[in-house]
Short mmCIF file of C-alpha atoms in Angstrom, two decimals:
data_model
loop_
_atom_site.label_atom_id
_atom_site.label_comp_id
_atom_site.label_asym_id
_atom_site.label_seq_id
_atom_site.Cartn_x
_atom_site.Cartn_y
_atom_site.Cartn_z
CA UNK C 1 0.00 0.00 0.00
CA UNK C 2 3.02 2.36 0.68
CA UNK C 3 4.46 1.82 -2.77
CA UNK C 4 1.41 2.75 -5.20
CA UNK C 5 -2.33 2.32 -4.86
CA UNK C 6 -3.73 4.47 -7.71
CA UNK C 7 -6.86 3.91 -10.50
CA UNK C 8 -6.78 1.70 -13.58
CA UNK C 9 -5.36 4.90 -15.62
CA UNK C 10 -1.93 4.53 -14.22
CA UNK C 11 -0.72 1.01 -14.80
CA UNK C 12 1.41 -0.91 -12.53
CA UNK C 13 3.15 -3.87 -13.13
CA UNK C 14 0.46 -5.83 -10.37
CA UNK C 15 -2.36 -5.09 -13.07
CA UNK C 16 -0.84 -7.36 -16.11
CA UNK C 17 0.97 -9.92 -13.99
CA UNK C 18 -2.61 -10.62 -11.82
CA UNK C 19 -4.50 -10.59 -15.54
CA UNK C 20 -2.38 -12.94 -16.86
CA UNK C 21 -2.02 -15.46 -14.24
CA UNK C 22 -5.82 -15.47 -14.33
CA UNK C 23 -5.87 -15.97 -18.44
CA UNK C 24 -3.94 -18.70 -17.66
CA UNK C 25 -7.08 -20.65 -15.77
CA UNK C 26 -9.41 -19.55 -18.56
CA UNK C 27 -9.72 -20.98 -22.37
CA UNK C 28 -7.50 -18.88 -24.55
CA UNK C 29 -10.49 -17.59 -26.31
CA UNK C 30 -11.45 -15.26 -22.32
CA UNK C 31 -8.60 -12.99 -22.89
CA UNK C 32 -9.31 -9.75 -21.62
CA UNK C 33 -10.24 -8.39 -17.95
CA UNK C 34 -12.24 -5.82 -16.21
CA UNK C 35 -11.05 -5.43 -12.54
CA UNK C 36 -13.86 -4.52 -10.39
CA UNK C 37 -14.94 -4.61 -6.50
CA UNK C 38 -18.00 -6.95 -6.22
CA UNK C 39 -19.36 -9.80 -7.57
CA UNK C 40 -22.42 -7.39 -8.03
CA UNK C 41 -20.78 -5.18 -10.26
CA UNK C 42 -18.87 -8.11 -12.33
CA UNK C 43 -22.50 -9.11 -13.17
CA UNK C 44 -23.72 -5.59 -14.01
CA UNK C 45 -20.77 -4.92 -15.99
CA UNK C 46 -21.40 -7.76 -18.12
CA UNK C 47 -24.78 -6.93 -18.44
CA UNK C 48 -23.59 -3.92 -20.08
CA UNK C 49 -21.02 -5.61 -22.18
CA UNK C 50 -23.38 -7.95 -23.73
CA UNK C 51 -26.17 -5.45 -24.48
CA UNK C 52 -23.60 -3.37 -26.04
CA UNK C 53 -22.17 -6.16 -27.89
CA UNK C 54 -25.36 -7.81 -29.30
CA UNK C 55 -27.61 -4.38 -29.01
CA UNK C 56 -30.33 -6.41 -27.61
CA UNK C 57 -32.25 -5.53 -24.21
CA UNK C 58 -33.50 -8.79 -22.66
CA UNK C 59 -31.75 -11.47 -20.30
CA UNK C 60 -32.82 -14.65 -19.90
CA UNK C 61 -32.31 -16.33 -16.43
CA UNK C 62 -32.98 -19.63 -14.10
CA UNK C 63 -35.56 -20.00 -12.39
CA UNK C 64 -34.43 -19.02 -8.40
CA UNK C 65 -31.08 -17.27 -9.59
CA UNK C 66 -29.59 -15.12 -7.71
CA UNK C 67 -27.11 -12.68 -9.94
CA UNK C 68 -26.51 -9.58 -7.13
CA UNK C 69 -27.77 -6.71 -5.00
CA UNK C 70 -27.90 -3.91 -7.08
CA UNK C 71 -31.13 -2.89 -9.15
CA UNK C 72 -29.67 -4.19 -12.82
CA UNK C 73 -29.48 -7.59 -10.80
CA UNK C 74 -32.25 -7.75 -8.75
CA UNK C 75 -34.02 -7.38 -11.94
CA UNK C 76 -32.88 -10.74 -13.40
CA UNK C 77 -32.54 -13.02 -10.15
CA UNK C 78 -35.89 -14.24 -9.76
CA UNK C 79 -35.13 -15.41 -6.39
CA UNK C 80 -35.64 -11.38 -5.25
CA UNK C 81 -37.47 -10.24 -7.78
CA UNK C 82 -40.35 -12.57 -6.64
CA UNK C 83 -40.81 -10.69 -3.64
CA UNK C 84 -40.18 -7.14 -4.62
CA UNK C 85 -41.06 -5.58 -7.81
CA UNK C 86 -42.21 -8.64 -10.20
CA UNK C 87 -40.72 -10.04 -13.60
CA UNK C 88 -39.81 -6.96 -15.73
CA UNK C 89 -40.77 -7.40 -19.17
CA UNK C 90 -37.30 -7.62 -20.74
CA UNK C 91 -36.67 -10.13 -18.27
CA UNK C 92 -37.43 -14.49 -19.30
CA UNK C 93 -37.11 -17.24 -17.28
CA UNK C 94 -36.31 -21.18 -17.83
CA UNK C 95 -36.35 -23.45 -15.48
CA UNK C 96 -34.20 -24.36 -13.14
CA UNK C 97 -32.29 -27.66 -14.09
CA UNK C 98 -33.12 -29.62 -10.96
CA UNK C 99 -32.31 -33.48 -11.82
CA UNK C 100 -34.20 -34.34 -8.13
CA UNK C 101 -36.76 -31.77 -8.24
CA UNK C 102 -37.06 -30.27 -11.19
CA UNK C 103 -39.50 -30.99 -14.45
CA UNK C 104 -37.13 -33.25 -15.74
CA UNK C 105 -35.28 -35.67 -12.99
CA UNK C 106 -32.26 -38.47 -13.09
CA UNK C 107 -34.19 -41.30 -14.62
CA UNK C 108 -35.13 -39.05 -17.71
CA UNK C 109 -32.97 -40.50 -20.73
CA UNK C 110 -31.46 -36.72 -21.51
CA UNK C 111 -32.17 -34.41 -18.87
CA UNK C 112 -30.19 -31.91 -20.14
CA UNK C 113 -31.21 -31.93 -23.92
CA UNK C 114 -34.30 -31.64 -22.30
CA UNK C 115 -33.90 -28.40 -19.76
CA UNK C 116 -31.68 -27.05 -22.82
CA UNK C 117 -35.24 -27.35 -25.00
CA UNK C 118 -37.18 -25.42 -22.59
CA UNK C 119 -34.53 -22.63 -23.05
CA UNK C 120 -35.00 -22.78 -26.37
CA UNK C 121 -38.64 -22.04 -25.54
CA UNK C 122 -38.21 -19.41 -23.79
CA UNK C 123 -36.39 -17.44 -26.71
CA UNK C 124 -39.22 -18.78 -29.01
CA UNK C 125 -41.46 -16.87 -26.90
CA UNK C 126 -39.72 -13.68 -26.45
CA UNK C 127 -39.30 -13.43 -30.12
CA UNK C 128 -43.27 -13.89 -30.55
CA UNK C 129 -43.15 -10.70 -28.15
CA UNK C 130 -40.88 -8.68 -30.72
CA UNK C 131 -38.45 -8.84 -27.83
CA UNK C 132 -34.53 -9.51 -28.29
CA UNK C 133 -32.17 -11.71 -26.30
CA UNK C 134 -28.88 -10.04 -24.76
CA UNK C 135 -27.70 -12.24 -22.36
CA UNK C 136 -28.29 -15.64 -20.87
CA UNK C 137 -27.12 -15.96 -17.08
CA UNK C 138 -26.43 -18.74 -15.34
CA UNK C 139 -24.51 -19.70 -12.30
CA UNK C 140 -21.90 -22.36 -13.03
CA UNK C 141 -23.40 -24.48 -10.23
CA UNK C 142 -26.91 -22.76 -8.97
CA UNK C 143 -26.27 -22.21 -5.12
CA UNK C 144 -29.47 -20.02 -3.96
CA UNK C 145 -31.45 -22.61 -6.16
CA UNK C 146 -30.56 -25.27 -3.84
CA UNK C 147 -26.99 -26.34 -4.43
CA UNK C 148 -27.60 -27.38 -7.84
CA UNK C 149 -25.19 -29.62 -9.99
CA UNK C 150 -26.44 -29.47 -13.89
CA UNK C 151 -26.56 -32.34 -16.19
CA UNK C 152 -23.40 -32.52 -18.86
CA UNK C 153 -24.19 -31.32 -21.49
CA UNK C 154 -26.72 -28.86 -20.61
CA UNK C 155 -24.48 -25.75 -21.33
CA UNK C 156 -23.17 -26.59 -24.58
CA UNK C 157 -26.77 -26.85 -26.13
CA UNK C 158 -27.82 -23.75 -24.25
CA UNK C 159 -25.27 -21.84 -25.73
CA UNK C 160 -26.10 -23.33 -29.13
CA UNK C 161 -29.69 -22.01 -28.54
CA UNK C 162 -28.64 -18.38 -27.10
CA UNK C 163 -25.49 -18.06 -29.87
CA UNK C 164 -28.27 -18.29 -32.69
CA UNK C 165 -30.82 -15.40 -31.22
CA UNK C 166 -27.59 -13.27 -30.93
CA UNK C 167 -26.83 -13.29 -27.49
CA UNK C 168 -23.89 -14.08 -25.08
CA UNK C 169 -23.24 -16.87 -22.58
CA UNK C 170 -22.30 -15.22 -19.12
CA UNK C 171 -21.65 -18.39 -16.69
CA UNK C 172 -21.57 -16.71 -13.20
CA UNK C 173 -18.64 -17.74 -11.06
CA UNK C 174 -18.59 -15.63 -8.31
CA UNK C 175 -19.75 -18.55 -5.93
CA UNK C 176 -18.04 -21.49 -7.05
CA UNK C 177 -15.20 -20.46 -9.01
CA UNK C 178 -11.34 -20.74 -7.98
CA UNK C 179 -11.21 -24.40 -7.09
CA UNK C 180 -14.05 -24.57 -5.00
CA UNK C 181 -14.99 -27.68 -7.18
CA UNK C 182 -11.74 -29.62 -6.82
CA UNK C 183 -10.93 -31.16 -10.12
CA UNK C 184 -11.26 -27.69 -12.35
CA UNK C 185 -10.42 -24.32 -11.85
CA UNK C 186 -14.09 -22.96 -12.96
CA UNK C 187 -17.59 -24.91 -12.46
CA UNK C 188 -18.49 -24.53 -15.81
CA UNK C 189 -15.27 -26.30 -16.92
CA UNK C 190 -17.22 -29.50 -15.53
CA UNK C 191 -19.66 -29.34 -18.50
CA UNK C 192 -16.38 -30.41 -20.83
CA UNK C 193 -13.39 -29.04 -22.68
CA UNK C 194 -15.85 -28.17 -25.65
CA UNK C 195 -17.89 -25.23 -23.56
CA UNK C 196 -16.42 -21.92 -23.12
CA UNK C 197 -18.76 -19.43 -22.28
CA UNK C 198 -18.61 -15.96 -23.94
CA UNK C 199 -18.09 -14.01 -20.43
CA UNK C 200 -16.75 -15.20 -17.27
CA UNK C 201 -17.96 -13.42 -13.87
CA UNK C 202 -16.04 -13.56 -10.73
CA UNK C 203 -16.05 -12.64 -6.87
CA UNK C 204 -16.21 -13.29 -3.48
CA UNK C 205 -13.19 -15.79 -3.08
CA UNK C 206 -11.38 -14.10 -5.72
CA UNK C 207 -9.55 -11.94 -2.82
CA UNK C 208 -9.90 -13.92 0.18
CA UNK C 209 -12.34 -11.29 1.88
CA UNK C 210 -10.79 -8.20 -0.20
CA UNK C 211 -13.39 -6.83 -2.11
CA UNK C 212 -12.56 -7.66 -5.76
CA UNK C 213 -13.89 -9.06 -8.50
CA UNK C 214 -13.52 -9.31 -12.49
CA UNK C 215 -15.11 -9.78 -15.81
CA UNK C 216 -13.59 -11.73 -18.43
CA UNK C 217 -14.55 -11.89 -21.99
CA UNK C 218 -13.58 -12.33 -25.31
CA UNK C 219 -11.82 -9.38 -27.92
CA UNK C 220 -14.63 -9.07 -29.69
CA UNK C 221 -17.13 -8.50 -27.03
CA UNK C 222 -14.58 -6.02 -25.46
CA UNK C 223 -13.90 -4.28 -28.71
CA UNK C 224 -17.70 -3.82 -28.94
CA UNK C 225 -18.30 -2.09 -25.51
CA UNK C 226 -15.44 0.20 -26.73
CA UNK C 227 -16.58 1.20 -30.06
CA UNK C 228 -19.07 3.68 -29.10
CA UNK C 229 -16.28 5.97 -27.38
CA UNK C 230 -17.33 6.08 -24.11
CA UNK C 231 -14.57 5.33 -21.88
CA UNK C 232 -14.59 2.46 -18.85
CA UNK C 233 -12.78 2.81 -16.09
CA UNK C 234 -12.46 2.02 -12.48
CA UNK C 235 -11.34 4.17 -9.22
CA UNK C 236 -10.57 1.50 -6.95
CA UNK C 237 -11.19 -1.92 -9.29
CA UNK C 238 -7.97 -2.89 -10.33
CA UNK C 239 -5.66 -1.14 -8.22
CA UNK C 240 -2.20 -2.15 -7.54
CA UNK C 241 -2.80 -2.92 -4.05
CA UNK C 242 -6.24 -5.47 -5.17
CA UNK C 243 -3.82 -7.05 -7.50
CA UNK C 244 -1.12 -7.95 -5.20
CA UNK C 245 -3.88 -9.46 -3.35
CA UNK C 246 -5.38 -11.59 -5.74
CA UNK C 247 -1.95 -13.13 -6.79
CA UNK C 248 -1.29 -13.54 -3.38
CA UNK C 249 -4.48 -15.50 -3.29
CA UNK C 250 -3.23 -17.68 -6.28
CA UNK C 251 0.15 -18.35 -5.03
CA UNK C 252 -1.38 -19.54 -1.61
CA UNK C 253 -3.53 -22.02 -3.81
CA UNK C 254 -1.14 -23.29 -5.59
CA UNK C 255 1.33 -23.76 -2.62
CA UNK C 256 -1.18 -25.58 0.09
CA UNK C 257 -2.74 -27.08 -3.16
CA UNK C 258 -6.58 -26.23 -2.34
CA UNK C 259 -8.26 -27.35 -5.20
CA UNK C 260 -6.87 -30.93 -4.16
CA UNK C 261 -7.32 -30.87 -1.30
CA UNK C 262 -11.74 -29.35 -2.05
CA UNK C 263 -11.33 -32.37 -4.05
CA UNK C 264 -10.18 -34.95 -1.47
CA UNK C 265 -12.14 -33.35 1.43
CA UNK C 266 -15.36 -32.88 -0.83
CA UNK C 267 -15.54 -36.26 -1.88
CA UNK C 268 -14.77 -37.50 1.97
CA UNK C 269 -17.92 -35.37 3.14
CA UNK C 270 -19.91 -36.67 0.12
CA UNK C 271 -19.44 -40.24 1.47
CA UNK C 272 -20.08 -39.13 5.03
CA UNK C 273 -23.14 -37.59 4.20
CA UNK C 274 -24.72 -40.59 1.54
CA UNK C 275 -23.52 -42.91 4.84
CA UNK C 276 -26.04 -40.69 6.93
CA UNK C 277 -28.36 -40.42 3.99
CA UNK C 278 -28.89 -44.80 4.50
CA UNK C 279 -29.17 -44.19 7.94
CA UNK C 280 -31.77 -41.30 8.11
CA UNK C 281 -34.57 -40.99 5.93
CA UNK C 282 -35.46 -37.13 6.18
CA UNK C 283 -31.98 -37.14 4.08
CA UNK C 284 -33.98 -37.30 0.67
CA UNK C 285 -30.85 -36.56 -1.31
CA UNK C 286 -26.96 -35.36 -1.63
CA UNK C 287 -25.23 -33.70 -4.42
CA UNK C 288 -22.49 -31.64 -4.80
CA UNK C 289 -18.86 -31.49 -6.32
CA UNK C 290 -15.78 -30.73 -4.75
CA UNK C 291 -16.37 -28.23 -1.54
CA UNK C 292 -20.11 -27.47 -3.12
CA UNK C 293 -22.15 -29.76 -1.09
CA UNK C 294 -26.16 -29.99 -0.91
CA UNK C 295 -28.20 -31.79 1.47
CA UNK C 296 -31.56 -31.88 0.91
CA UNK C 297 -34.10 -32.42 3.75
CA UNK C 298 -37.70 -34.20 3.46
CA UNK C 299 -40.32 -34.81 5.03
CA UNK C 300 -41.04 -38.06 2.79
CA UNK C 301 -38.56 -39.04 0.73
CA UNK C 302 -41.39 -40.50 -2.20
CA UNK C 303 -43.30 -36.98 -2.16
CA UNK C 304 -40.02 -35.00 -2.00
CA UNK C 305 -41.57 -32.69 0.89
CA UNK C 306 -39.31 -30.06 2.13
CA UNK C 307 -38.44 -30.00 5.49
CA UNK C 308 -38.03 -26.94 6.18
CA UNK C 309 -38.40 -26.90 10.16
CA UNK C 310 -36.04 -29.79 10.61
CA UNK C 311 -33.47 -28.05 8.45
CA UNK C 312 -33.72 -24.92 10.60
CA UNK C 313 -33.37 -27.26 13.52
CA UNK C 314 -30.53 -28.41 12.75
CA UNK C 315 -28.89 -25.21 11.69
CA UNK C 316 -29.97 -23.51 15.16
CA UNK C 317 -28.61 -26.95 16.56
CA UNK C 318 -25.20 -26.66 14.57
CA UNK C 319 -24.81 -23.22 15.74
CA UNK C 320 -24.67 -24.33 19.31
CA UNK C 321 -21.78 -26.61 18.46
CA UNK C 322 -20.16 -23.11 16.88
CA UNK C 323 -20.54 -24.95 13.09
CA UNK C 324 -22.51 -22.57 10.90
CA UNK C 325 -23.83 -23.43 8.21
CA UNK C 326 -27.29 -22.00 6.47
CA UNK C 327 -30.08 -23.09 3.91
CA UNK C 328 -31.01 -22.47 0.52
CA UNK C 329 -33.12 -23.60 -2.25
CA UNK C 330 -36.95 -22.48 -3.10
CA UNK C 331 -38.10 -24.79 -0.03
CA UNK C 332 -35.30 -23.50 2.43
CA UNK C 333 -34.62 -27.28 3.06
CA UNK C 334 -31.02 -27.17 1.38
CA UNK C 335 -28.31 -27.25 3.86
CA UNK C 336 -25.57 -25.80 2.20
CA UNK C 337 -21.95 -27.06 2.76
CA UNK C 338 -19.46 -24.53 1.52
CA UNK C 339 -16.61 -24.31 3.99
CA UNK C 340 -13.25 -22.45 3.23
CA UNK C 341 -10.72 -23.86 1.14
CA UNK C 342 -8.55 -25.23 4.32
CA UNK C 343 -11.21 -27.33 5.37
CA UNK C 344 -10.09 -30.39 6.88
CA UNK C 345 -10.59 -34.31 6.66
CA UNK C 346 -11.19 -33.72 10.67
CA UNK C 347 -13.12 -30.59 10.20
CA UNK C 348 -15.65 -32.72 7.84
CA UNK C 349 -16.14 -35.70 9.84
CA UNK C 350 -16.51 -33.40 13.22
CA UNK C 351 -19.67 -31.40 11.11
CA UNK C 352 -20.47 -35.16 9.82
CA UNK C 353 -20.85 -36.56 13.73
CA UNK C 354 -22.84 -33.75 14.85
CA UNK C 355 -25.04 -33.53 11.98
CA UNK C 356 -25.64 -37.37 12.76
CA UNK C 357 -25.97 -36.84 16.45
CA UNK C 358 -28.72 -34.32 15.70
CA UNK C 359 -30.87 -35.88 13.05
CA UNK C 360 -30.91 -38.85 15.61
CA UNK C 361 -32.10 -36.58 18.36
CA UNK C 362 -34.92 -35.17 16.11
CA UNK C 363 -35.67 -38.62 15.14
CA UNK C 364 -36.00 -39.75 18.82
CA UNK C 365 -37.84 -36.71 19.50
CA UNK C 366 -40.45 -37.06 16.42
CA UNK C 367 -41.58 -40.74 18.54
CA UNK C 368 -42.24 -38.67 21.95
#
């Protein structure tokens, strides 16, 4: 901080190194970087790039995504919008790819052709409306939605489907990228080598608690949102100071090898949890990848109830054992396991024991 901390109109050396290391995660074709402060404003900055890019207005979203705080986002993350203000008109929604819940579920023969038709749909219908596609936003993994892990394949034909009505793929990473998945750097890199999406979104773990974030995209998208001579720029995104930070944040990962050890921990807690899942019936499923775990609660596990008491139970439990966790998905019956990067083979059996010790409590309990 003593030696420069200036805006994105006086380079430093911090600023090329940090954009390079990252363009080193990212297919070749994601080659140039906005440096913002959020992983609100990565989102509404690419909402602006891709309207400038394909000079359409609308966005088409998942159903119970959750893309930010600020009004441009609240506008296309049905999972607020709901409860405030409505669907704006410029705003379409598909649904949510839910293999366990959803329209289509694991036995279907191609869940994800499937899901990928009903976006398909979707633009069908806006274009009945005279209305345009910009944008289609989705989060790598859906984590508000319920701790969602989408069928392979399901990206590729979206894209397909959203390429032809002239809009851009934004796969929102501000959750789950940075290793949180284990075997890949990004979560959408799990839907194959062949998918890159068109703009990359990033936050939260990006710095470690720092705020910063960052937009990547492609040269032409960039050279687009440039072309109409109105300048971008950022007062504190991209300062020296938030670049140091976020290669300090790489070099740590790379050094106490994180996205092995999300892997080797992740897949420990998976086992844990489909061990408990045998045992206790109001476990109705458990998916996840990696340190992105879901675990969702019912009441019966043919109906697919939520049970959404139980899981605040158990939450309100955990927190009295100083293990805090939360809930998410449309029924609030999600528990969601997404524990920092360190997390330990000890730390995951210690939340596994208690999480047992409590569902056999409220199972003893139920009988009384």
């Amino acid at each position: 901080m003593q030696l420069q901390n200036t805006n994105t109109r006086f380079l430093h050396d911090s600023l090329v190194q940090y954009a390079a290391r990252l363009s080193e995660t990212l297919p070749e074709k994601l080659q140039v970087f906005y440096f913002v402060n959020s992983g609100s404003e990565a989102n509404d900055l690419a909402l602006r790039l891709a309207r400038q890019y394909s000079q359409h207005e609308d966005v088409l979203v998942l159903d119970h995504a959750y893309h930010g705080h600020l009004t441009s986002l609240i506008d296309i993350s049905p999972y607020k919008f709901r409860k405030l203000g409505g669907q704006k008109e410029w705003v379409h929604v598909a649904p949510l790819p839910d293999t366990y819940r959803g329209l289509y579920r694991k036995e279907h023969e191609d869940a994800a052709q499937a899901y990928a038709d009903e976006v398909k749909c979707a633009i069908d219908e806006a274009h009945k409306k005279g209305r345009k596609i910009a944008a289609f936003f989705a989060e790598s993994l859906p984590s508000v939605g319920g701790q969602i892990v989408l069928p392979p394949g399901y990206f590729q034909k979206v894209a397909e489907y959203v390429r032809a009505a002239g809009a851009v793929f934004v796969a929102d990473e501000v959750q789950v990228g940075f290793g949180r998945v284990g075997r890949h750097f990004w979560g959408f890199q799990l839907q194959g080598e062949d998918f890159v999406p068109d703009i990359v979104t990033m936050g939260k773990p990006i710095g470690n608690g720092h705020p910063l974030s960052c937009v990547a995209t492609t040269q032409e998208i960039a050279d687009a949102f440039t072309a109409n001579g109105v300048e971008y720029f950022n007062t504190f995104g991209g300062n020296p100071v938030s670049c140091a930070i976020g290669l300090a944040v790489l070099d740590v990962m790379e050094k106490e090898d994180l996205r092995g050890n999300a892997t080797r921990v992740g897949e420990y807690f998976m086992k844990l949890m489909n061990d408990l899942k045998r045992k206790h019936p109001i476990i109705g499923d458990v998916r996840g990848v990696g340190l992105f775990v879901g675990i969702d609660l019912v009441k019966d596990r043919n109906l697919r109830t939520p049970a959404k008491e139980e899981a605040d139970f158990i939450l309100k439990r955990l927190k009295g054992e100083y293990i805090f966790m939360s809930s998410d998905g449309p029924g609030e019956n999600v528990l969601k396991f997404k524990p920092p990067m360190c997390f330990s083979m000890d730390d995951a059996k210690l939340v596994a024991d208690k999480i047992d010790q409590i569902l056999s409590d409220l199972k003893e309990n139920s009988r009384v």
